[in-house]
Amino acid sequence: MPNHEFKRALETILAFAEDELSLATNARRRSRGKEVDHQQGRIEAFEAMIAVIQPHLIPDDPAPLPDLPLLRQSKEDNNEKC
């Protein structure tokens, strides 16, 4: 997967996570006063996703891309095609 496609995928995931975080936060506000807050886990999960993705999308000082097995395999596949 070329870097621009990977960046676009990260941007899409980030937009999804931000939308879901907003939905979970709003649902949490509506459920105030109830014994169990079912939204807390969702809020924490989406905050974590955003925290991991955002550093890779800052153009001035991009963080290195994670070295995941699927990414390594994809890079190797791309090198073989060339």
Coordinates of N, CA and C in Angstrom, one line a residue:
M1 N 0.9 -1.2 0.0 CA 0.0 0.0 0.0 C 0.9 1.2 0.0
P2 N 0.8 2.1 -1.0 CA 1.6 3.3 -1.0 C 1.3 4.2 0.2
N3 N 2.2 5.1 0.5 CA 2.1 5.9 1.7 C 0.8 6.8 1.7
H4 N 0.5 7.3 0.5 CA -0.7 8.2 0.4 C -2.0 7.4 0.7
E5 N -2.0 6.2 0.3 CA -3.2 5.4 0.6 C -3.3 5.0 2.0
F6 N -2.1 4.8 2.6 CA -2.1 4.5 4.1 C -2.5 5.7 4.9
K7 N -2.0 6.9 4.4 CA -2.4 8.2 5.1 C -3.9 8.4 5.0
R8 N -4.4 8.1 3.8 CA -5.9 8.3 3.6 C -6.7 7.3 4.5
A9 N -6.2 6.1 4.6 CA -6.9 5.1 5.5 C -6.8 5.6 6.9
L10 N -5.7 6.2 7.4 CA -5.6 6.7 8.7 C -6.5 7.9 8.9
E11 N -6.6 8.7 7.9 CA -7.6 9.9 8.0 C -9.0 9.4 8.1
T12 N -9.4 8.4 7.4 CA -10.7 7.8 7.4 C -11.0 7.2 8.8
I13 N -10.0 6.4 9.3 CA -10.2 5.8 10.7 C -10.3 6.9 11.7
L14 N -9.5 8.0 11.6 CA -9.5 9.1 12.6 C -10.9 9.8 12.5
A15 N -11.4 10.0 11.4 CA -12.7 10.7 11.2 C -13.8 9.8 11.9
F16 N -13.7 8.5 11.6 CA -14.7 7.6 12.3 C -14.6 7.6 13.8
A17 N -13.3 7.6 14.3 CA -13.1 7.6 15.7 C -13.6 8.9 16.4
E18 N -13.4 10.0 15.7 CA -13.9 11.3 16.2 C -15.4 11.3 16.2
D19 N -16.0 10.8 15.2 CA -17.5 10.8 15.2 C -18.0 9.9 16.3
E20 N -17.4 8.7 16.4 CA -17.9 7.8 17.4 C -17.7 8.3 18.9
L21 N -16.6 9.0 19.1 CA -16.3 9.6 20.3 C -17.3 10.7 20.7
S22 N -17.7 11.5 19.7 CA -18.7 12.5 19.8 C -20.1 11.8 20.2
L23 N -20.4 10.8 19.5 CA -21.7 10.1 19.8 C -21.7 9.5 21.2
A24 N -20.6 8.9 21.6 CA -20.5 8.3 22.9 C -20.5 9.3 24.0
T25 N -19.9 10.4 23.8 CA -19.9 11.5 24.8 C -21.3 12.1 24.9
N26 N -22.0 12.3 23.8 CA -23.4 12.8 23.9 C -24.3 11.8 24.6
A27 N -24.1 10.5 24.3 CA -24.9 9.5 24.9 C -24.7 9.5 26.4
R28 N -23.4 9.7 26.8 CA -23.0 9.7 28.2 C -23.7 10.9 28.9
R29 N -23.7 12.1 28.3 CA -24.4 13.2 28.8 C -25.8 13.0 29.1
R30 N -26.5 12.3 28.1 CA -27.9 12.0 28.2 C -28.2 11.0 29.4
S31 N -27.2 10.2 29.7 CA -27.5 9.1 30.7 C -27.0 9.5 32.1
R32 N -26.6 10.7 32.3 CA -26.2 11.2 33.6 C -27.2 10.8 34.7
G33 N -26.7 10.4 35.8 CA -27.7 10.1 36.9 C -28.0 8.6 37.0
K34 N -27.7 7.8 35.9 CA -28.0 6.4 35.9 C -26.8 5.7 36.6
E35 N -27.1 4.6 37.2 CA -26.0 3.9 38.0 C -24.8 3.5 37.2
V36 N -25.0 2.9 36.0 CA -23.9 2.4 35.2 C -23.7 3.3 34.0
D37 N -22.5 3.6 33.7 CA -22.2 4.4 32.6 C -21.6 3.5 31.5
H38 N -22.4 3.1 30.5 CA -22.0 2.2 29.5 C -21.1 2.8 28.4
Q39 N -21.1 4.1 28.4 CA -20.3 4.8 27.4 C -18.8 5.0 27.7
Q40 N -18.4 4.8 29.0 CA -17.1 5.1 29.4 C -16.1 4.2 28.6
G41 N -16.3 3.0 28.4 CA -15.4 2.1 27.6 C -15.3 2.5 26.2
R42 N -16.4 2.9 25.6 CA -16.3 3.4 24.2 C -15.6 4.7 24.1
I43 N -15.8 5.6 25.1 CA -15.1 6.9 25.0 C -13.6 6.6 25.2
E44 N -13.2 5.8 26.1 CA -11.7 5.5 26.3 C -11.1 4.8 25.0
A45 N -11.9 3.9 24.4 CA -11.4 3.2 23.2 C -11.1 4.2 22.1
F46 N -12.1 5.1 21.8 CA -12.0 6.0 20.7 C -10.9 7.1 21.0
E47 N -10.8 7.5 22.3 CA -9.7 8.5 22.6 C -8.4 7.8 22.4
A48 N -8.2 6.6 22.7 CA -7.0 5.9 22.5 C -6.7 5.8 21.0
M49 N -7.7 5.4 20.2 CA -7.5 5.4 18.7 C -7.0 6.7 18.2
I50 N -7.7 7.8 18.6 CA -7.3 9.1 18.1 C -5.9 9.5 18.5
A51 N -5.5 9.1 19.8 CA -4.2 9.4 20.3 C -3.1 8.7 19.5
V52 N -3.4 7.5 19.0 CA -2.4 6.7 18.3 C -2.3 7.2 16.8
I53 N -3.4 7.6 16.2 CA -3.5 8.0 14.8 C -3.0 9.4 14.6
Q54 N -3.4 10.3 15.4 CA -3.1 11.7 15.1 C -1.6 12.0 14.9
P55 N -0.7 11.5 15.6 CA 0.7 11.8 15.4 C 1.2 11.5 14.0
H56 N 0.6 10.5 13.4 CA 1.0 10.1 12.1 C 0.5 11.0 11.0
L57 N -0.4 11.9 11.3 CA -1.0 12.7 10.3 C -0.6 14.2 10.4
I58 N 0.3 14.5 11.3 CA 0.9 15.8 11.4 C 2.0 16.0 10.4
P59 N 1.8 16.9 9.4 CA 2.8 16.9 8.3 C 4.2 17.5 8.7
D60 N 4.3 18.4 9.7 CA 5.6 19.0 10.0 C 6.5 18.0 10.7
D61 N 6.0 17.2 11.5 CA 6.9 16.2 12.3 C 6.2 14.9 12.4
P62 N 6.1 14.1 11.3 CA 5.4 12.9 11.3 C 6.1 11.8 12.2
A63 N 5.3 11.1 12.9 CA 5.9 10.0 13.7 C 6.1 8.9 12.7
P64 N 7.1 8.0 13.1 CA 7.3 6.9 12.2 C 6.1 6.0 12.2
L65 N 5.9 5.4 11.0 CA 4.8 4.4 11.0 C 5.1 3.2 11.8
P66 N 4.1 2.6 12.4 CA 4.3 1.4 13.2 C 4.8 0.3 12.3
D67 N 5.7 -0.6 12.8 CA 6.2 -1.7 12.1 C 5.4 -2.9 12.4
L68 N 4.3 -3.0 11.8 CA 3.4 -4.1 12.0 C 3.6 -5.2 11.0
P69 N 3.4 -6.5 11.3 CA 3.6 -7.6 10.4 C 2.9 -7.4 9.0
L70 N 1.6 -6.9 9.1 CA 0.9 -6.7 7.8 C 1.5 -5.6 7.0
L71 N 2.0 -4.6 7.6 CA 2.7 -3.5 6.9 C 4.0 -4.0 6.3
R72 N 4.7 -4.8 7.0 CA 6.0 -5.3 6.5 C 5.7 -6.2 5.3
Q73 N 4.7 -7.0 5.4 CA 4.3 -7.9 4.3 C 3.9 -7.1 3.1
S74 N 3.1 -6.1 3.3 CA 2.7 -5.2 2.2 C 3.9 -4.6 1.5
K75 N 4.8 -4.1 2.3 CA 6.0 -3.4 1.8 C 6.8 -4.4 0.9
E76 N 6.9 -5.7 1.5 CA 7.7 -6.7 0.8 C 7.0 -7.1 -0.6
D77 N 5.6 -7.1 -0.5 CA 4.9 -7.4 -1.7 C 5.0 -6.3 -2.8
N78 N 5.0 -5.1 -2.3 CA 5.2 -4.0 -3.2 C 6.6 -4.0 -3.8
N79 N 7.6 -4.4 -3.0 CA 9.0 -4.4 -3.6 C 9.1 -5.5 -4.6
E80 N 8.4 -6.6 -4.4 CA 8.5 -7.7 -5.4 C 7.8 -7.4 -6.7
K81 N 6.8 -6.5 -6.6 CA 6.1 -6.1 -7.9 C 6.9 -5.2 -8.7
C82 N 7.8 -4.4 -8.1 CA 8.7 -3.5 -8.8 C 9.7 -4.1 -9.6

